[in-house]
mmCIF file of C-alpha atoms in Angstrom:
data_model
loop_
_atom_site.group_PDB
_atom_site.id
_atom_site.type_symbol
_atom_site.label_atom_id
_atom_site.label_comp_id
_atom_site.label_asym_id
_atom_site.label_seq_id
_atom_site.Cartn_x
_atom_site.Cartn_y
_atom_site.Cartn_z
ATOM 1 C CA UNK A 1 -0.117 0.054 0.121
ATOM 2 C CA UNK A 2 2.594 2.634 0.965
ATOM 3 C CA UNK A 3 5.506 1.925 -0.830
ATOM 4 C CA UNK A 4 7.014 2.822 -4.169
ATOM 5 C CA UNK A 5 6.770 0.668 -7.229
ATOM 6 C CA UNK A 6 9.131 -1.270 -9.064
ATOM 7 C CA UNK A 7 10.627 0.099 -11.831
ATOM 8 C CA UNK A 8 10.840 -2.400 -14.968
ATOM 9 C CA UNK A 9 13.768 -0.257 -16.323
ATOM 10 C CA UNK A 10 16.003 -0.830 -13.258
ATOM 11 C CA UNK A 11 16.759 -4.552 -14.297
ATOM 12 C CA UNK A 12 19.237 -5.428 -17.207
ATOM 13 C CA UNK A 13 17.136 -8.680 -18.035
ATOM 14 C CA UNK A 14 14.680 -8.577 -21.136
ATOM 15 C CA UNK A 15 10.844 -8.391 -20.094
ATOM 16 C CA UNK A 16 10.356 -12.122 -20.918
ATOM 17 C CA UNK A 17 13.554 -13.200 -18.564
ATOM 18 C CA UNK A 18 12.382 -10.829 -16.091
ATOM 19 C CA UNK A 19 8.958 -12.564 -15.770
ATOM 20 C CA UNK A 20 10.438 -15.890 -15.675
ATOM 21 C CA UNK A 21 12.948 -14.621 -12.907
ATOM 22 C CA UNK A 22 9.768 -13.383 -10.839
ATOM 23 C CA UNK A 23 7.450 -16.741 -11.456
ATOM 24 C CA UNK A 24 8.845 -18.570 -8.525
ATOM 25 C CA UNK A 25 8.858 -15.780 -5.913
ATOM 26 C CA UNK A 26 5.446 -14.907 -7.449
ATOM 27 C CA UNK A 27 4.155 -18.215 -6.779
ATOM 28 C CA UNK A 28 5.390 -18.014 -3.089
ATOM 29 C CA UNK A 29 3.775 -14.527 -2.590
ATOM 30 C CA UNK A 30 0.504 -15.480 -3.842
ATOM 31 C CA UNK A 31 0.374 -18.516 -1.936
ATOM 32 C CA UNK A 32 1.421 -16.424 1.423
ATOM 33 C CA UNK A 33 -1.440 -13.838 0.560
ATOM 34 C CA UNK A 34 -4.158 -16.802 -0.255
ATOM 35 C CA UNK A 35 -3.537 -18.186 3.354
ATOM 36 C CA UNK A 36 -3.315 -15.059 4.894
ATOM 37 C CA UNK A 37 -6.893 -13.863 3.360
ATOM 38 C CA UNK A 38 -8.342 -17.338 4.422
ATOM 39 C CA UNK A 39 -7.205 -16.841 7.965
ATOM 40 C CA UNK A 40 -8.717 -13.372 8.042
ATOM 41 C CA UNK A 41 -12.013 -14.232 6.536
ATOM 42 C CA UNK A 42 -12.451 -17.235 8.386
ATOM 43 C CA UNK A 43 -11.481 -15.917 11.773
ATOM 44 C CA UNK A 44 -13.933 -12.691 11.029
ATOM 45 C CA UNK A 45 -16.690 -14.739 9.941
ATOM 46 C CA UNK A 46 -16.412 -16.480 13.308
ATOM 47 C CA UNK A 47 -16.356 -13.300 15.097
ATOM 48 C CA UNK A 48 -19.331 -11.959 13.280
ATOM 49 C CA UNK A 49 -21.543 -14.975 13.961
ATOM 50 C CA UNK A 50 -20.885 -14.078 17.784
ATOM 51 C CA UNK A 51 -21.053 -10.324 18.229
ATOM 52 C CA UNK A 52 -24.187 -10.068 16.032
ATOM 53 C CA UNK A 53 -26.210 -11.905 18.874
ATOM 54 C CA UNK A 54 -25.726 -10.511 22.530
ATOM 55 C CA UNK A 55 -22.728 -11.330 24.307
ATOM 56 C CA UNK A 56 -23.100 -11.181 28.212
ATOM 57 C CA UNK A 57 -20.478 -8.475 29.714
ATOM 58 C CA UNK A 58 -20.501 -6.357 26.231
ATOM 59 C CA UNK A 59 -22.505 -3.147 26.102
ATOM 60 C CA UNK A 60 -24.694 -2.264 23.133
ATOM 61 C CA UNK A 61 -21.963 0.480 22.192
ATOM 62 C CA UNK A 62 -19.017 -1.899 22.593
ATOM 63 C CA UNK A 63 -20.750 -4.224 20.173
ATOM 64 C CA UNK A 64 -21.120 -1.524 17.474
ATOM 65 C CA UNK A 65 -17.565 -0.682 17.542
ATOM 66 C CA UNK A 66 -16.523 -4.398 17.591
ATOM 67 C CA UNK A 67 -18.764 -4.773 14.742
ATOM 68 C CA UNK A 68 -17.247 -2.158 12.796
ATOM 69 C CA UNK A 69 -13.751 -3.395 13.395
ATOM 70 C CA UNK A 70 -14.547 -6.978 12.171
ATOM 71 C CA UNK A 71 -16.137 -5.113 8.889
ATOM 72 C CA UNK A 72 -12.805 -3.452 8.403
ATOM 73 C CA UNK A 73 -10.846 -6.649 9.048
ATOM 74 C CA UNK A 74 -12.830 -8.736 6.984
ATOM 75 C CA UNK A 75 -12.629 -6.182 4.179
ATOM 76 C CA UNK A 76 -8.901 -7.359 4.088
ATOM 77 C CA UNK A 77 -9.866 -10.998 3.117
ATOM 78 C CA UNK A 78 -12.821 -9.980 1.028
ATOM 79 C CA UNK A 79 -11.493 -6.855 -0.818
ATOM 80 C CA UNK A 80 -8.176 -5.983 -0.843
ATOM 81 C CA UNK A 81 -6.443 -9.419 -1.384
ATOM 82 C CA UNK A 82 -8.912 -10.780 -3.872
ATOM 83 C CA UNK A 83 -8.511 -7.182 -5.909
ATOM 84 C CA UNK A 84 -4.894 -7.060 -5.892
ATOM 85 C CA UNK A 85 -4.531 -10.704 -6.937
ATOM 86 C CA UNK A 86 -7.038 -10.279 -9.847
ATOM 87 C CA UNK A 87 -4.893 -7.149 -10.938
ATOM 88 C CA UNK A 88 -1.658 -9.421 -10.672
ATOM 89 C CA UNK A 89 -3.137 -12.047 -12.860
ATOM 90 C CA UNK A 90 -4.264 -9.571 -15.558
ATOM 91 C CA UNK A 91 -1.465 -6.796 -15.534
ATOM 92 C CA UNK A 92 1.941 -7.450 -17.236
ATOM 93 C CA UNK A 93 4.737 -6.219 -15.120
ATOM 94 C CA UNK A 94 5.853 -3.827 -18.036
ATOM 95 C CA UNK A 95 2.520 -2.162 -18.251
ATOM 96 C CA UNK A 96 2.186 1.452 -16.714
ATOM 97 C CA UNK A 97 -0.644 3.039 -14.616
ATOM 98 C CA UNK A 98 -4.248 2.715 -15.570
ATOM 99 C CA UNK A 99 -7.618 3.683 -14.323
ATOM 100 C CA UNK A 100 -8.084 -0.260 -12.554
ATOM 101 C CA UNK A 101 -4.778 0.443 -10.716
ATOM 102 C CA UNK A 102 -6.069 3.431 -9.423
ATOM 103 C CA UNK A 103 -9.356 2.323 -8.092
ATOM 104 C CA UNK A 104 -7.512 -0.662 -6.612
ATOM 105 C CA UNK A 105 -5.036 1.412 -4.782
ATOM 106 C CA UNK A 106 -7.846 3.919 -3.707
ATOM 107 C CA UNK A 107 -9.744 0.643 -2.141
ATOM 108 C CA UNK A 108 -6.406 -0.399 -0.552
ATOM 109 C CA UNK A 109 -5.572 2.920 1.143
ATOM 110 C CA UNK A 110 -9.410 3.204 2.246
ATOM 111 C CA UNK A 111 -9.810 -0.024 4.118
ATOM 112 C CA UNK A 112 -6.038 0.282 5.809
ATOM 113 C CA UNK A 113 -7.143 3.729 7.028
ATOM 114 C CA UNK A 114 -10.469 2.954 7.992
ATOM 115 C CA UNK A 115 -9.078 0.036 10.331
ATOM 116 C CA UNK A 116 -6.659 2.317 11.985
ATOM 117 C CA UNK A 117 -9.544 4.636 12.430
ATOM 118 C CA UNK A 118 -11.561 1.964 13.775
ATOM 119 C CA UNK A 119 -8.981 0.899 16.513
ATOM 120 C CA UNK A 120 -8.593 4.300 17.757
ATOM 121 C CA UNK A 121 -12.377 4.747 18.200
ATOM 122 C CA UNK A 122 -12.479 1.761 20.108
ATOM 123 C CA UNK A 123 -9.447 2.630 22.419
ATOM 124 C CA UNK A 124 -11.378 6.238 22.799
ATOM 125 C CA UNK A 125 -14.714 4.335 24.089
ATOM 126 C CA UNK A 126 -12.923 2.016 26.297
ATOM 127 C CA UNK A 127 -10.984 4.965 27.790
ATOM 128 C CA UNK A 128 -14.621 6.567 28.446
ATOM 129 C CA UNK A 129 -16.088 3.620 30.154
ATOM 130 C CA UNK A 130 -13.094 3.238 32.336
ATOM 131 C CA UNK A 131 -12.509 6.463 33.588
ATOM 132 C CA UNK A 132 -15.899 7.994 33.443
ATOM 133 C CA UNK A 133 -18.140 5.000 34.225
ATOM 134 C CA UNK A 134 -21.126 6.987 35.541
ATOM 135 C CA UNK A 135 -21.016 9.577 32.631
ATOM 136 C CA UNK A 136 -20.633 7.102 29.897
ATOM 137 C CA UNK A 137 -24.428 6.616 29.212
ATOM 138 C CA UNK A 138 -24.355 10.286 28.430
ATOM 139 C CA UNK A 139 -20.943 10.816 27.075
ATOM 140 C CA UNK A 140 -21.150 7.700 24.767
ATOM 141 C CA UNK A 141 -24.770 7.928 23.492
ATOM 142 C CA UNK A 142 -26.003 5.494 20.650
ATOM 143 C CA UNK A 143 -26.125 8.366 18.365
ATOM 144 C CA UNK A 144 -22.609 9.500 19.099
ATOM 145 C CA UNK A 145 -21.172 5.954 18.764
ATOM 146 C CA UNK A 146 -22.537 5.577 15.279
ATOM 147 C CA UNK A 147 -21.087 9.020 14.474
ATOM 148 C CA UNK A 148 -17.948 8.070 15.453
ATOM 149 C CA UNK A 149 -18.045 4.874 13.390
ATOM 150 C CA UNK A 150 -19.495 6.850 10.470
ATOM 151 C CA UNK A 151 -16.528 9.277 10.654
ATOM 152 C CA UNK A 152 -14.058 6.079 10.659
ATOM 153 C CA UNK A 153 -15.561 4.859 7.389
ATOM 154 C CA UNK A 154 -16.524 8.043 5.790
ATOM 155 C CA UNK A 155 -13.512 10.329 6.188
ATOM 156 C CA UNK A 156 -10.636 8.175 4.717
ATOM 157 C CA UNK A 157 -12.451 7.840 1.055
ATOM 158 C CA UNK A 158 -12.731 11.602 1.481
ATOM 159 C CA UNK A 159 -8.915 12.041 2.319
ATOM 160 C CA UNK A 160 -7.649 9.506 0.034
ATOM 161 C CA UNK A 161 -9.973 10.372 -3.215
ATOM 162 C CA UNK A 162 -7.108 12.078 -5.088
ATOM 163 C CA UNK A 163 -5.627 8.295 -5.308
ATOM 164 C CA UNK A 164 -8.746 7.243 -7.314
ATOM 165 C CA UNK A 165 -8.563 9.915 -10.084
ATOM 166 C CA UNK A 166 -6.138 8.849 -12.945
ATOM 167 C CA UNK A 167 -3.899 11.374 -14.131
ATOM 168 C CA UNK A 168 -4.098 13.107 -10.977
ATOM 169 C CA UNK A 169 -1.539 14.325 -8.305
ATOM 170 C CA UNK A 170 -0.950 10.900 -7.155
ATOM 171 C CA UNK A 171 0.659 8.480 -9.602
ATOM 172 C CA UNK A 172 -0.151 4.790 -9.321
ATOM 173 C CA UNK A 173 1.865 1.785 -10.671
ATOM 174 C CA UNK A 174 1.380 -1.833 -10.481
ATOM 175 C CA UNK A 175 4.241 -3.135 -8.170
ATOM 176 C CA UNK A 176 5.789 -6.581 -9.260
ATOM 177 C CA UNK A 177 7.450 -6.895 -5.786
ATOM 178 C CA UNK A 178 4.327 -6.772 -3.631
ATOM 179 C CA UNK A 179 1.800 -7.679 -6.188
ATOM 180 C CA UNK A 180 0.077 -4.377 -5.437
ATOM 181 C CA UNK A 181 -1.269 -1.593 -7.271
ATOM 182 C CA UNK A 182 1.044 1.053 -5.313
ATOM 183 C CA UNK A 183 0.561 4.890 -5.089
ATOM 184 C CA UNK A 184 3.830 6.497 -6.010
ATOM 185 C CA UNK A 185 4.279 8.570 -2.816
ATOM 186 C CA UNK A 186 7.741 9.903 -3.996
ATOM 187 C CA UNK A 187 6.370 12.003 -6.826
ATOM 188 C CA UNK A 188 4.496 14.007 -4.299
ATOM 189 C CA UNK A 189 6.083 13.661 -1.048
ATOM 190 C CA UNK A 190 4.123 16.565 0.554
ATOM 191 C CA UNK A 191 0.866 14.758 0.184
ATOM 192 C CA UNK A 192 2.316 11.470 1.419
ATOM 193 C CA UNK A 193 3.360 13.028 4.521
ATOM 194 C CA UNK A 194 0.166 14.778 5.068
ATOM 195 C CA UNK A 195 -1.657 11.132 4.956
ATOM 196 C CA UNK A 196 0.506 10.029 7.906
ATOM 197 C CA UNK A 197 -0.195 13.068 9.769
ATOM 198 C CA UNK A 198 -4.060 12.702 9.142
ATOM 199 C CA UNK A 199 -4.049 8.921 9.546
ATOM 200 C CA UNK A 200 -1.339 7.131 11.442
ATOM 201 C CA UNK A 201 -0.173 9.557 13.962
ATOM 202 C CA UNK A 202 -3.228 10.702 15.013
ATOM 203 C CA UNK A 203 -4.613 7.115 15.639
ATOM 204 C CA UNK A 204 -1.419 5.990 17.066
ATOM 205 C CA UNK A 205 -1.563 8.776 19.636
ATOM 206 C CA UNK A 206 -5.357 7.983 20.818
ATOM 207 C CA UNK A 207 -4.546 4.425 20.991
ATOM 208 C CA UNK A 208 -1.173 4.864 22.781
ATOM 209 C CA UNK A 209 -2.584 7.530 25.340
ATOM 210 C CA UNK A 210 -5.965 5.757 25.892
ATOM 211 C CA UNK A 211 -4.453 2.237 26.307
ATOM 212 C CA UNK A 212 -1.408 3.537 28.514
ATOM 213 C CA UNK A 213 -4.002 5.272 30.988
ATOM 214 C CA UNK A 214 -6.457 2.189 31.193
ATOM 215 C CA UNK A 215 -3.288 -0.018 31.700
ATOM 216 C CA UNK A 216 -1.589 2.344 34.649
ATOM 217 C CA UNK A 217 -5.200 2.330 36.006
ATOM 218 C CA UNK A 218 -5.539 -1.410 36.231
ATOM 219 C CA UNK A 219 -2.031 -1.525 37.640
ATOM 220 C CA UNK A 220 -2.992 0.708 40.751
ATOM 221 C CA UNK A 221 -6.207 -1.034 40.988
ATOM 222 C CA UNK A 222 -4.433 -4.302 41.279
ATOM 223 C CA UNK A 223 -1.900 -2.922 43.657
ATOM 224 C CA UNK A 224 -4.464 -1.424 45.813
ATOM 225 C CA UNK A 225 -6.377 -4.877 46.071
ATOM 226 C CA UNK A 226 -2.890 -6.706 46.713
ATOM 227 C CA UNK A 227 -2.543 -4.339 49.634
ATOM 228 C CA UNK A 228 -5.614 -5.480 51.044
ATOM 229 C CA UNK A 229 -5.161 -9.390 50.247
ATOM 230 C CA UNK A 230 -8.228 -9.174 48.347
ATOM 231 C CA UNK A 231 -7.086 -9.336 44.638
ATOM 232 C CA UNK A 232 -7.563 -12.564 43.050
ATOM 233 C CA UNK A 233 -4.563 -14.186 41.405
ATOM 234 C CA UNK A 234 -6.387 -15.192 38.309
ATOM 235 C CA UNK A 235 -7.235 -11.511 37.407
ATOM 236 C CA UNK A 236 -3.945 -9.973 38.151
ATOM 237 C CA UNK A 237 -2.575 -9.756 34.790
ATOM 238 C CA UNK A 238 -5.729 -9.087 32.976
ATOM 239 C CA UNK A 239 -4.920 -5.612 31.552
ATOM 240 C CA UNK A 240 -1.229 -6.954 30.638
ATOM 241 C CA UNK A 241 -2.805 -9.821 28.855
ATOM 242 C CA UNK A 242 -4.961 -7.504 26.363
ATOM 243 C CA UNK A 243 -3.941 -4.297 26.127
ATOM 244 C CA UNK A 244 -0.189 -5.183 25.744
ATOM 245 C CA UNK A 245 -0.829 -7.513 22.948
ATOM 246 C CA UNK A 246 -3.149 -5.168 21.265
ATOM 247 C CA UNK A 247 -0.566 -2.006 21.162
ATOM 248 C CA UNK A 248 2.400 -4.552 20.218
ATOM 249 C CA UNK A 249 0.520 -5.924 17.316
ATOM 250 C CA UNK A 250 -0.547 -2.554 15.964
ATOM 251 C CA UNK A 251 2.889 -1.117 16.035
ATOM 252 C CA UNK A 252 4.540 -4.042 14.765
ATOM 253 C CA UNK A 253 2.122 -4.310 11.655
ATOM 254 C CA UNK A 254 1.783 -0.773 10.919
ATOM 255 C CA UNK A 255 4.982 0.943 11.728
ATOM 256 C CA UNK A 256 7.109 -0.907 8.996
ATOM 257 C CA UNK A 257 4.478 0.169 6.374
ATOM 258 C CA UNK A 258 4.585 3.594 7.581
ATOM 259 C CA UNK A 259 8.425 3.922 7.801
ATOM 260 C CA UNK A 260 8.584 2.601 4.005
ATOM 261 C CA UNK A 261 6.083 5.067 2.819
ATOM 262 C CA UNK A 262 8.176 8.122 4.575
ATOM 263 C CA UNK A 263 11.303 6.647 3.254
ATOM 264 C CA UNK A 264 10.051 6.295 -0.252
ATOM 265 C CA UNK A 265 8.561 9.757 -0.033
ATOM 266 C CA UNK A 266 11.733 11.397 1.551
ATOM 267 C CA UNK A 267 14.374 9.370 -0.446
ATOM 268 C CA UNK A 268 12.526 8.901 -3.879
ATOM 269 C CA UNK A 269 13.769 5.200 -4.035
ATOM 270 C CA UNK A 270 12.202 1.889 -3.361
ATOM 271 C CA UNK A 271 13.004 -0.529 -0.416
ATOM 272 C CA UNK A 272 14.175 -4.010 -1.584
ATOM 273 C CA UNK A 273 11.731 -6.751 -2.798
ATOM 274 C CA UNK A 274 10.908 -8.859 0.039
ATOM 275 C CA UNK A 275 11.168 -5.866 2.186
ATOM 276 C CA UNK A 276 8.447 -4.295 0.000
ATOM 277 C CA UNK A 277 6.355 -7.235 0.149
ATOM 278 C CA UNK A 278 6.494 -7.798 3.876
ATOM 279 C CA UNK A 279 5.849 -4.127 4.734
ATOM 280 C CA UNK A 280 2.895 -4.043 2.175
ATOM 281 C CA UNK A 281 1.210 -6.864 3.679
ATOM 282 C CA UNK A 282 2.166 -7.102 7.222
ATOM 283 C CA UNK A 283 -0.681 -4.732 8.135
ATOM 284 C CA UNK A 284 -3.489 -7.187 6.832
ATOM 285 C CA UNK A 285 -2.307 -9.839 9.529
ATOM 286 C CA UNK A 286 -3.371 -7.347 12.087
ATOM 287 C CA UNK A 287 -7.051 -8.217 10.697
ATOM 288 C CA UNK A 288 -6.508 -11.821 12.271
ATOM 289 C CA UNK A 289 -4.570 -10.596 15.363
ATOM 290 C CA UNK A 290 -7.653 -8.606 16.389
ATOM 291 C CA UNK A 291 -9.729 -11.705 16.270
ATOM 292 C CA UNK A 292 -7.449 -13.092 18.947
ATOM 293 C CA UNK A 293 -6.753 -10.092 21.524
ATOM 294 C CA UNK A 294 -10.151 -8.472 21.182
ATOM 295 C CA UNK A 295 -12.263 -11.637 20.835
ATOM 296 C CA UNK A 296 -10.826 -15.119 21.739
ATOM 297 C CA UNK A 297 -9.022 -14.067 24.805
ATOM 298 C CA UNK A 298 -12.653 -12.776 25.975
ATOM 299 C CA UNK A 299 -14.176 -15.738 28.155
ATOM 300 C CA UNK A 300 -17.586 -14.635 27.366
ATOM 301 C CA UNK A 301 -16.913 -14.309 23.674
ATOM 302 C CA UNK A 302 -15.691 -18.181 23.872
ATOM 303 C CA UNK A 303 -18.784 -19.105 25.706
ATOM 304 C CA UNK A 304 -20.802 -17.611 23.087
ATOM 305 C CA UNK A 305 -19.095 -19.291 20.247
ATOM 306 C CA UNK A 306 -19.310 -22.934 22.006
ATOM 307 C CA UNK A 307 -23.090 -22.084 22.249
ATOM 308 C CA UNK A 308 -23.675 -21.187 18.824
ATOM 309 C CA UNK A 309 -21.369 -24.347 17.635
ATOM 310 C CA UNK A 310 -23.919 -26.379 20.133
ATOM 311 C CA UNK A 311 -27.088 -25.076 18.204
ATOM 312 C CA UNK A 312 -25.579 -25.489 15.119
ATOM 313 C CA UNK A 313 -24.662 -29.190 15.888
ATOM 314 C CA UNK A 314 -28.281 -29.623 17.196
ATOM 315 C CA UNK A 315 -29.698 -28.195 14.083
ATOM 316 C CA UNK A 316 -27.544 -30.657 12.054
ATOM 317 C CA UNK A 317 -27.357 -33.674 13.963
ATOM 318 C CA UNK A 318 -29.770 -33.603 17.085
ATOM 319 C CA UNK A 319 -29.086 -37.058 18.346
ATOM 320 C CA UNK A 320 -25.189 -36.371 18.482
ATOM 321 C CA UNK A 321 -25.783 -32.923 20.149
ATOM 322 C CA UNK A 322 -27.989 -34.398 22.696
ATOM 323 C CA UNK A 323 -25.217 -36.940 23.721
ATOM 324 C CA UNK A 324 -22.554 -34.363 24.110
ATOM 325 C CA UNK A 325 -24.287 -31.268 25.614
ATOM 326 C CA UNK A 326 -26.669 -30.271 27.995
ATOM 327 C CA UNK A 327 -29.377 -28.036 25.784
ATOM 328 C CA UNK A 328 -31.027 -27.009 28.810
ATOM 329 C CA UNK A 329 -28.101 -25.158 30.345
ATOM 330 C CA UNK A 330 -27.028 -23.858 27.014
ATOM 331 C CA UNK A 331 -30.419 -22.153 26.499
ATOM 332 C CA UNK A 332 -30.373 -20.904 30.274
ATOM 333 C CA UNK A 333 -26.957 -19.149 29.746
ATOM 334 C CA UNK A 334 -28.117 -17.791 26.443
ATOM 335 C CA UNK A 335 -31.652 -16.196 27.656
ATOM 336 C CA UNK A 336 -29.544 -14.807 30.820
ATOM 337 C CA UNK A 337 -27.237 -12.899 28.475
ATOM 338 C CA UNK A 338 -30.224 -11.572 26.400
ATOM 339 C CA UNK A 339 -32.063 -10.104 29.340
ATOM 340 C CA UNK A 340 -28.970 -8.827 30.963
ATOM 341 C CA UNK A 341 -27.927 -6.889 27.743
ATOM 342 C CA UNK A 342 -31.424 -5.313 27.801
ATOM 343 C CA UNK A 343 -30.858 -3.933 31.157
ATOM 344 C CA UNK A 344 -29.841 -0.345 31.771
ATOM 345 C CA UNK A 345 -28.063 -0.790 35.025
ATOM 346 C CA UNK A 346 -26.270 -3.609 33.488
ATOM 347 C CA UNK A 347 -25.516 -1.731 30.131
ATOM 348 C CA UNK A 348 -23.438 0.656 32.271
ATOM 349 C CA UNK A 349 -21.560 -1.927 34.034
ATOM 350 C CA UNK A 350 -21.070 -4.061 30.968
ATOM 351 C CA UNK A 351 -19.361 -1.164 29.010
ATOM 352 C CA UNK A 352 -16.622 -1.225 31.969
ATOM 353 C CA UNK A 353 -16.584 -4.982 31.738
ATOM 354 C CA UNK A 354 -15.648 -5.075 28.216
ATOM 355 C CA UNK A 355 -12.648 -2.964 28.924
ATOM 356 C CA UNK A 356 -10.636 -5.919 30.675
ATOM 357 C CA UNK A 357 -12.996 -6.076 33.555
ATOM 358 C CA UNK A 358 -10.904 -3.275 35.251
ATOM 359 C CA UNK A 359 -13.501 -1.936 37.467
ATOM 360 C CA UNK A 360 -15.403 -5.051 38.207
ATOM 361 C CA UNK A 361 -12.485 -6.108 40.437
ATOM 362 C CA UNK A 362 -13.975 -4.248 43.038
#
């Protein structure tokens, strides 16, 4: 996405020899992209099946934000990867920019940016839930939550619209190194730096500040409870097990991509082939890691997923399901979760519970 394109004139090989030379690497790259796309799609479909229904401990607004994140992550596997693989099959390495590449590059940049904005809005919502639990219903109303989600999805297309215009200020070429239609940010360094100032840096600042404050609050709470010998050992590292991996995965996946973009814009030269491939596709792996850190670590999510599997097995094979699980217990848990989710008092506490159960320790 944010790297310079490979210039065919840089090679001394003929066009035919160049294509034969790239073929083994291309097969490996296509295989990696397909495997990553399948993992992202399957993981987010499982997440979507769960959070479209009520999950105990998750507020209504939390579900809205997590649905938005799941949709953005799913777009990696359902939109970004198929489009770029399709273009890589249609285009010859010697072809120049065209309208199709501009549209694909615009889709790539929009999905990447929307994912970052969505992660930032989730961090903001959880920050408010932890530090302003009593004011949460008035501060984070349903309308405001939906407006934040709409901003995360609508502002990136507006900001990145110049990429979609053939012959505009941003040149777009197909990169044989990353198998992606890449904007040539080196042709307009000012615009590329503007994108980082409006997308990566603001989102990173919001996520870092909000999650760091939440982590510090959890640490103080843990020390206070430990002082009075009322902290449970099983809950001592809840914040560390969620917040630290989330931030580590975010910076690991996105920082190399942004660094390559700034390097290309400033220096005007491209990074090595495999470095370009890794930094361009590494952010998509964040779409799979989000499934783990935001969902599978959560016990309520795992319980609800097992319940959905039980219900699916009961529909497909009632005899087998009856011998393996107790359906009455599952139905009781399901009804209890639905009723609790509709309770206004639980709505307030669940918004806090979804933030790593920080305040529920008391």
